[in-house]
mmCIF file of C-alpha atoms in Angstrom:
data_model
loop_
_atom_site.group_PDB
_atom_site.id
_atom_site.type_symbol
_atom_site.label_atom_id
_atom_site.label_comp_id
_atom_site.label_asym_id
_atom_site.label_seq_id
_atom_site.Cartn_x
_atom_site.Cartn_y
_atom_site.Cartn_z
ATOM 1 C CA UNK X 1 48.223 64.287 -6.743
ATOM 2 C CA UNK X 2 49.626 60.879 -7.521
ATOM 3 C CA UNK X 3 48.570 58.146 -9.876
ATOM 4 C CA UNK X 4 47.059 56.264 -6.905
ATOM 5 C CA UNK X 5 44.291 58.858 -6.675
ATOM 6 C CA UNK X 6 43.189 57.804 -10.172
ATOM 7 C CA UNK X 7 42.767 54.124 -9.285
ATOM 8 C CA UNK X 8 38.988 54.391 -9.652
ATOM 9 C CA UNK X 9 39.233 56.128 -13.029
ATOM 10 C CA UNK X 10 39.260 53.483 -15.756
ATOM 11 C CA UNK X 11 40.329 55.891 -18.520
ATOM 12 C CA UNK X 12 41.698 59.249 -17.310
ATOM 13 C CA UNK X 13 40.702 62.300 -19.354
ATOM 14 C CA UNK X 14 43.546 64.810 -19.590
ATOM 15 C CA UNK X 15 43.608 68.420 -20.672
ATOM 16 C CA UNK X 16 46.360 69.088 -23.180
ATOM 17 C CA UNK X 17 48.119 72.361 -22.517
ATOM 18 C CA UNK X 18 47.822 73.003 -26.259
ATOM 19 C CA UNK X 19 44.058 73.316 -25.704
ATOM 20 C CA UNK X 20 44.476 76.547 -23.724
ATOM 21 C CA UNK X 21 46.773 78.261 -26.261
ATOM 22 C CA UNK X 22 47.522 81.180 -26.433
ATOM 23 C CA UNK X 23 47.349 81.061 -22.636
ATOM 24 C CA UNK X 24 50.502 79.650 -21.004
ATOM 25 C CA UNK X 25 51.128 76.153 -19.668
ATOM 26 C CA UNK X 26 50.156 77.159 -16.131
ATOM 27 C CA UNK X 27 46.623 77.942 -17.329
ATOM 28 C CA UNK X 28 46.156 74.301 -18.329
ATOM 29 C CA UNK X 29 46.641 73.199 -14.724
ATOM 30 C CA UNK X 30 44.289 75.883 -13.442
ATOM 31 C CA UNK X 31 41.548 74.971 -15.929
ATOM 32 C CA UNK X 32 42.043 71.228 -15.521
ATOM 33 C CA UNK X 33 41.538 71.597 -11.780
ATOM 34 C CA UNK X 34 38.527 73.903 -11.988
ATOM 35 C CA UNK X 35 36.752 71.855 -14.683
ATOM 36 C CA UNK X 36 37.482 68.435 -13.179
ATOM 37 C CA UNK X 37 39.915 66.859 -15.643
ATOM 38 C CA UNK X 38 41.873 63.879 -14.338
ATOM 39 C CA UNK X 39 45.266 65.229 -15.362
ATOM 40 C CA UNK X 40 47.284 67.306 -17.812
ATOM 41 C CA UNK X 41 49.198 66.527 -20.973
ATOM 42 C CA UNK X 42 52.062 68.986 -21.261
ATOM 43 C CA UNK X 43 52.915 70.122 -24.767
ATOM 44 C CA UNK X 44 56.599 71.019 -24.574
ATOM 45 C CA UNK X 45 57.041 74.245 -26.502
ATOM 46 C CA UNK X 46 58.651 77.680 -26.191
ATOM 47 C CA UNK X 47 56.997 78.401 -22.822
ATOM 48 C CA UNK X 48 59.879 77.796 -20.395
ATOM 49 C CA UNK X 49 57.504 76.306 -17.802
ATOM 50 C CA UNK X 50 56.612 73.476 -20.200
ATOM 51 C CA UNK X 51 60.293 72.470 -20.330
ATOM 52 C CA UNK X 52 60.985 72.510 -16.587
ATOM 53 C CA UNK X 53 60.305 69.479 -14.379
ATOM 54 C CA UNK X 54 60.464 71.534 -11.186
ATOM 55 C CA UNK X 55 58.001 74.127 -12.418
ATOM 56 C CA UNK X 56 55.614 71.457 -13.679
ATOM 57 C CA UNK X 57 55.822 69.535 -10.409
ATOM 58 C CA UNK X 58 55.036 72.724 -8.527
ATOM 59 C CA UNK X 59 51.967 73.412 -10.669
ATOM 60 C CA UNK X 60 50.828 69.809 -10.290
ATOM 61 C CA UNK X 61 51.086 69.989 -6.506
ATOM 62 C CA UNK X 62 49.513 73.447 -6.279
ATOM 63 C CA UNK X 63 46.442 72.547 -8.338
ATOM 64 C CA UNK X 64 46.233 68.875 -7.353
ATOM 65 C CA UNK X 65 46.366 67.711 -10.957
ATOM 66 C CA UNK X 66 48.953 65.137 -12.129
ATOM 67 C CA UNK X 67 50.979 65.306 -15.325
ATOM 68 C CA UNK X 68 50.087 62.046 -17.086
ATOM 69 C CA UNK X 69 51.497 62.695 -20.547
ATOM 70 C CA UNK X 70 54.306 64.673 -22.165
ATOM 71 C CA UNK X 71 54.125 65.733 -25.808
ATOM 72 C CA UNK X 72 57.649 65.928 -27.192
ATOM 73 C CA UNK X 73 58.556 69.159 -29.039
ATOM 74 C CA UNK X 74 57.944 68.020 -32.622
ATOM 75 C CA UNK X 75 56.243 71.054 -34.183
ATOM 76 C CA UNK X 76 57.937 73.378 -36.648
ATOM 77 C CA UNK X 77 57.841 76.151 -34.029
ATOM 78 C CA UNK X 78 59.633 73.959 -31.458
ATOM 79 C CA UNK X 79 62.597 72.857 -33.553
ATOM 80 C CA UNK X 80 64.986 74.792 -31.274
ATOM 81 C CA UNK X 81 63.455 73.844 -27.935
ATOM 82 C CA UNK X 82 66.150 72.189 -25.785
ATOM 83 C CA UNK X 83 68.256 71.333 -28.851
ATOM 84 C CA UNK X 84 68.297 71.516 -32.637
ATOM 85 C CA UNK X 85 68.775 67.725 -32.606
ATOM 86 C CA UNK X 86 65.351 65.991 -32.703
ATOM 87 C CA UNK X 87 66.809 62.860 -31.122
ATOM 88 C CA UNK X 88 67.957 64.910 -28.130
ATOM 89 C CA UNK X 89 64.544 66.600 -27.879
ATOM 90 C CA UNK X 90 62.853 63.193 -27.719
ATOM 91 C CA UNK X 91 65.368 61.939 -25.166
ATOM 92 C CA UNK X 92 64.737 64.914 -22.904
ATOM 93 C CA UNK X 93 60.955 64.543 -23.271
ATOM 94 C CA UNK X 94 61.212 60.940 -22.086
ATOM 95 C CA UNK X 95 63.407 61.963 -19.155
ATOM 96 C CA UNK X 96 60.896 64.685 -18.265
ATOM 97 C CA UNK X 97 58.063 62.147 -18.316
ATOM 98 C CA UNK X 98 60.048 59.689 -16.215
ATOM 99 C CA UNK X 99 60.928 62.397 -13.706
ATOM 100 C CA UNK X 100 57.257 63.365 -13.318
ATOM 101 C CA UNK X 101 56.032 59.732 -13.345
ATOM 102 C CA UNK X 102 54.015 60.467 -16.488
ATOM 103 C CA UNK X 103 53.418 57.129 -18.236
ATOM 104 C CA UNK X 104 53.209 58.443 -21.808
ATOM 105 C CA UNK X 105 55.302 60.453 -24.244
ATOM 106 C CA UNK X 106 53.675 61.477 -27.522
ATOM 107 C CA UNK X 107 55.982 61.886 -30.505
ATOM 108 C CA UNK X 108 55.402 62.592 -34.189
ATOM 109 C CA UNK X 109 57.055 60.604 -36.979
ATOM 110 C CA UNK X 110 60.213 62.352 -38.222
ATOM 111 C CA UNK X 111 59.961 65.066 -40.834
ATOM 112 C CA UNK X 112 61.211 63.884 -44.213
ATOM 113 C CA UNK X 113 64.145 66.337 -44.133
ATOM 114 C CA UNK X 114 65.394 64.961 -40.784
ATOM 115 C CA UNK X 115 67.267 62.207 -42.595
ATOM 116 C CA UNK X 116 69.616 61.002 -39.865
ATOM 117 C CA UNK X 117 66.889 61.118 -37.229
ATOM 118 C CA UNK X 118 64.455 59.331 -39.543
ATOM 119 C CA UNK X 119 66.974 56.623 -40.378
ATOM 120 C CA UNK X 120 67.453 55.704 -36.737
ATOM 121 C CA UNK X 121 64.033 56.713 -35.366
ATOM 122 C CA UNK X 122 62.679 53.235 -34.644
ATOM 123 C CA UNK X 123 65.904 52.240 -32.925
ATOM 124 C CA UNK X 124 65.934 55.470 -30.895
ATOM 125 C CA UNK X 125 62.375 54.891 -29.708
ATOM 126 C CA UNK X 126 63.124 51.273 -28.838
ATOM 127 C CA UNK X 127 66.274 52.096 -26.856
ATOM 128 C CA UNK X 128 64.604 54.907 -24.915
ATOM 129 C CA UNK X 129 61.636 52.684 -24.088
ATOM 130 C CA UNK X 130 64.001 49.970 -22.869
ATOM 131 C CA UNK X 131 65.882 52.471 -20.718
ATOM 132 C CA UNK X 132 62.745 54.095 -19.287
ATOM 133 C CA UNK X 133 60.455 51.146 -18.704
ATOM 134 C CA UNK X 134 57.736 53.186 -16.992
ATOM 135 C CA UNK X 135 57.141 55.303 -20.091
ATOM 136 C CA UNK X 136 55.347 54.319 -23.298
ATOM 137 C CA UNK X 137 56.625 56.287 -26.291
ATOM 138 C CA UNK X 138 53.493 56.539 -28.421
ATOM 139 C CA UNK X 139 54.037 57.511 -32.073
ATOM 140 C CA UNK X 140 51.172 59.641 -33.369
ATOM 141 C CA UNK X 141 49.316 59.363 -36.675
ATOM 142 C CA UNK X 142 49.692 62.515 -38.747
ATOM 143 C CA UNK X 143 48.292 63.565 -42.163
ATOM 144 C CA UNK X 144 49.351 64.692 -45.629
ATOM 145 C CA UNK X 145 49.429 68.416 -46.356
ATOM 146 C CA UNK X 146 47.263 69.550 -49.244
ATOM 147 C CA UNK X 147 48.563 72.451 -51.327
ATOM 148 C CA UNK X 148 45.979 73.238 -53.958
ATOM 149 C CA UNK X 149 45.646 70.087 -56.038
ATOM 150 C CA UNK X 150 48.918 68.698 -54.722
ATOM 151 C CA UNK X 151 49.345 66.481 -51.700
ATOM 152 C CA UNK X 152 52.648 66.524 -49.811
ATOM 153 C CA UNK X 153 53.653 64.023 -47.134
ATOM 154 C CA UNK X 154 56.206 65.790 -44.909
ATOM 155 C CA UNK X 155 56.930 62.714 -42.759
ATOM 156 C CA UNK X 156 59.241 59.733 -43.166
ATOM 157 C CA UNK X 157 58.402 57.033 -43.982
ATOM 158 C CA UNK X 158 54.856 58.432 -44.017
ATOM 159 C CA UNK X 159 52.090 60.004 -41.965
ATOM 160 C CA UNK X 160 50.651 56.642 -40.815
ATOM 161 C CA UNK X 161 52.953 55.129 -38.142
ATOM 162 C CA UNK X 162 51.270 51.715 -38.334
ATOM 163 C CA UNK X 163 52.858 51.183 -41.753
ATOM 164 C CA UNK X 164 56.309 51.365 -40.171
ATOM 165 C CA UNK X 165 55.239 49.555 -37.012
ATOM 166 C CA UNK X 166 55.972 50.599 -33.427
ATOM 167 C CA UNK X 167 55.209 49.154 -30.015
ATOM 168 C CA UNK X 168 52.996 52.063 -28.943
ATOM 169 C CA UNK X 169 50.780 54.592 -30.727
ATOM 170 C CA UNK X 170 48.799 57.759 -30.146
ATOM 171 C CA UNK X 171 45.544 57.896 -32.123
ATOM 172 C CA UNK X 172 44.586 61.470 -33.052
ATOM 173 C CA UNK X 173 41.039 61.732 -34.404
ATOM 174 C CA UNK X 174 41.458 65.230 -35.808
ATOM 175 C CA UNK X 175 44.435 63.933 -37.785
ATOM 176 C CA UNK X 176 42.285 61.040 -39.027
ATOM 177 C CA UNK X 177 39.841 63.631 -40.362
ATOM 178 C CA UNK X 178 42.653 65.576 -42.040
ATOM 179 C CA UNK X 179 44.020 62.414 -43.684
ATOM 180 C CA UNK X 180 40.489 61.226 -44.542
ATOM 181 C CA UNK X 181 41.174 57.902 -42.886
ATOM 182 C CA UNK X 182 38.877 55.715 -40.774
ATOM 183 C CA UNK X 183 39.710 56.253 -37.093
ATOM 184 C CA UNK X 184 38.124 52.958 -36.017
ATOM 185 C CA UNK X 185 40.073 51.008 -38.622
ATOM 186 C CA UNK X 186 43.256 52.730 -37.505
ATOM 187 C CA UNK X 187 42.501 51.815 -33.890
ATOM 188 C CA UNK X 188 42.006 48.224 -35.029
ATOM 189 C CA UNK X 189 45.366 48.271 -36.793
ATOM 190 C CA UNK X 190 47.102 49.762 -33.755
ATOM 191 C CA UNK X 191 45.618 46.955 -31.676
ATOM 192 C CA UNK X 192 47.294 46.436 -28.300
ATOM 193 C CA UNK X 193 49.779 49.161 -29.260
ATOM 194 C CA UNK X 194 47.088 51.837 -28.818
ATOM 195 C CA UNK X 195 48.472 53.606 -25.758
ATOM 196 C CA UNK X 196 46.979 57.093 -25.926
ATOM 197 C CA UNK X 197 44.183 59.037 -27.645
ATOM 198 C CA UNK X 198 44.142 62.666 -28.720
ATOM 199 C CA UNK X 199 40.475 63.588 -28.701
ATOM 200 C CA UNK X 200 39.420 66.280 -31.109
ATOM 201 C CA UNK X 201 36.969 66.316 -33.984
ATOM 202 C CA UNK X 202 37.216 67.244 -37.658
ATOM 203 C CA UNK X 203 35.054 67.544 -40.728
ATOM 204 C CA UNK X 204 37.264 65.632 -43.151
ATOM 205 C CA UNK X 205 37.967 68.703 -45.256
ATOM 206 C CA UNK X 206 41.656 67.880 -45.451
ATOM 207 C CA UNK X 207 42.935 70.142 -42.685
ATOM 208 C CA UNK X 208 43.714 69.709 -39.010
ATOM 209 C CA UNK X 209 40.843 71.340 -37.113
ATOM 210 C CA UNK X 210 40.865 69.980 -33.533
ATOM 211 C CA UNK X 211 37.192 70.757 -32.986
ATOM 212 C CA UNK X 212 35.371 70.074 -29.745
ATOM 213 C CA UNK X 213 34.289 66.414 -30.000
ATOM 214 C CA UNK X 214 30.776 66.113 -31.373
ATOM 215 C CA UNK X 215 31.120 69.158 -33.641
ATOM 216 C CA UNK X 216 32.628 67.267 -36.566
ATOM 217 C CA UNK X 217 32.141 64.007 -38.406
ATOM 218 C CA UNK X 218 34.611 61.725 -36.639
ATOM 219 C CA UNK X 219 33.467 58.634 -34.695
ATOM 220 C CA UNK X 220 34.590 60.136 -31.380
ATOM 221 C CA UNK X 221 31.687 58.669 -29.427
ATOM 222 C CA UNK X 222 32.103 55.161 -30.847
ATOM 223 C CA UNK X 223 35.847 55.166 -30.291
ATOM 224 C CA UNK X 224 35.470 56.238 -26.657
ATOM 225 C CA UNK X 225 32.664 53.787 -25.938
ATOM 226 C CA UNK X 226 34.741 50.923 -27.292
ATOM 227 C CA UNK X 227 38.024 51.631 -25.504
ATOM 228 C CA UNK X 228 37.299 49.400 -22.530
ATOM 229 C CA UNK X 229 36.424 46.467 -24.768
ATOM 230 C CA UNK X 230 39.684 47.018 -26.652
ATOM 231 C CA UNK X 231 41.540 46.487 -23.382
ATOM 232 C CA UNK X 232 42.780 50.079 -23.479
ATOM 233 C CA UNK X 233 44.888 51.005 -20.439
ATOM 234 C CA UNK X 234 46.035 54.466 -21.477
ATOM 235 C CA UNK X 235 44.536 57.926 -21.232
ATOM 236 C CA UNK X 236 42.533 60.290 -23.428
ATOM 237 C CA UNK X 237 43.942 63.793 -23.850
ATOM 238 C CA UNK X 238 41.606 66.572 -24.936
ATOM 239 C CA UNK X 239 43.385 68.359 -27.767
ATOM 240 C CA UNK X 240 41.015 70.999 -29.104
ATOM 241 C CA UNK X 241 41.693 74.422 -30.578
ATOM 242 C CA UNK X 242 40.321 77.256 -28.437
ATOM 243 C CA UNK X 243 42.604 80.031 -29.666
ATOM 244 C CA UNK X 244 39.652 81.782 -31.330
ATOM 245 C CA UNK X 245 37.602 81.799 -28.124
ATOM 246 C CA UNK X 246 36.689 85.384 -27.430
ATOM 247 C CA UNK X 247 37.164 85.137 -23.683
ATOM 248 C CA UNK X 248 38.317 82.885 -20.833
ATOM 249 C CA UNK X 249 34.633 82.085 -20.184
ATOM 250 C CA UNK X 250 34.167 80.920 -23.780
ATOM 251 C CA UNK X 251 37.298 78.764 -23.549
ATOM 252 C CA UNK X 252 36.090 77.226 -20.292
ATOM 253 C CA UNK X 253 32.695 76.480 -21.825
ATOM 254 C CA UNK X 254 34.294 74.662 -24.772
ATOM 255 C CA UNK X 255 36.579 72.631 -22.528
ATOM 256 C CA UNK X 256 33.740 71.769 -20.136
ATOM 257 C CA UNK X 257 31.608 70.595 -23.072
ATOM 258 C CA UNK X 258 34.509 68.497 -24.364
ATOM 259 C CA UNK X 259 35.052 66.874 -20.964
ATOM 260 C CA UNK X 260 31.348 66.070 -20.577
ATOM 261 C CA UNK X 261 31.349 64.461 -24.033
ATOM 262 C CA UNK X 262 34.350 62.292 -23.179
ATOM 263 C CA UNK X 263 33.023 61.188 -19.807
ATOM 264 C CA UNK X 264 29.560 60.397 -21.202
ATOM 265 C CA UNK X 265 30.822 58.176 -24.006
ATOM 266 C CA UNK X 266 33.573 56.517 -21.998
ATOM 267 C CA UNK X 267 30.896 55.544 -19.485
ATOM 268 C CA UNK X 268 28.794 53.961 -22.235
ATOM 269 C CA UNK X 269 31.367 51.171 -22.442
ATOM 270 C CA UNK X 270 29.930 49.492 -25.530
ATOM 271 C CA UNK X 271 31.794 47.916 -28.424
ATOM 272 C CA UNK X 272 32.460 50.201 -31.404
ATOM 273 C CA UNK X 273 30.078 49.812 -34.327
ATOM 274 C CA UNK X 274 30.088 51.175 -37.828
ATOM 275 C CA UNK X 275 26.361 51.805 -38.194
#
């Protein structure tokens, strides 16, 4: 499937491969096709398939589901994927996206201990974006980590990328819940730089939950309904935690409910409100 097939879809809804964990990357394509998602976001991690353009292209063609976003390997468990150098990991993620004609790469702000990478991060992102003009490198909002009464910010210069300023952003609503920040205000601050949305809910209890949208307290519905009025031209990737699902059927039910929620509120097409 090519991007042309999505011409009538104003905002594509993607299934993140992280949403099928602990099932492998291939399962994301299978479930996206069977449930009717518009595409897949590939989380690059230790699964070799997630790192391989040929394998991903084969899955895309087999299931008829395009790869429309690549999530660079930024997690603690992916610090050795491709390279121990985070700059090289980002570079290869952008090349992978370009190879697959995926218009978005999601990347986290640098960890605070990645000093050299952090020092040149903005310049690295800018140069890669200039070199790969068909790819938007969207820096994602994160959250502080709470340890008892202490709060630790493991990112440099912070968990909120809008404070540093980048051309493109990913807005993650579960992370907004974990940071106890206002997702609609953050979307306002991101402005035209809002390139991608990670849809997942949270209760605001200070931890990253990635609940099925509608099961938490985040303004998921209002954000989705207002995307068209914001002039949003990106995609929405469903990033929900289903690892505790007791069966494939339970996982499918959660992901079907999440897709129905997204489609319903995207179709509403009304401006976001705060009432």
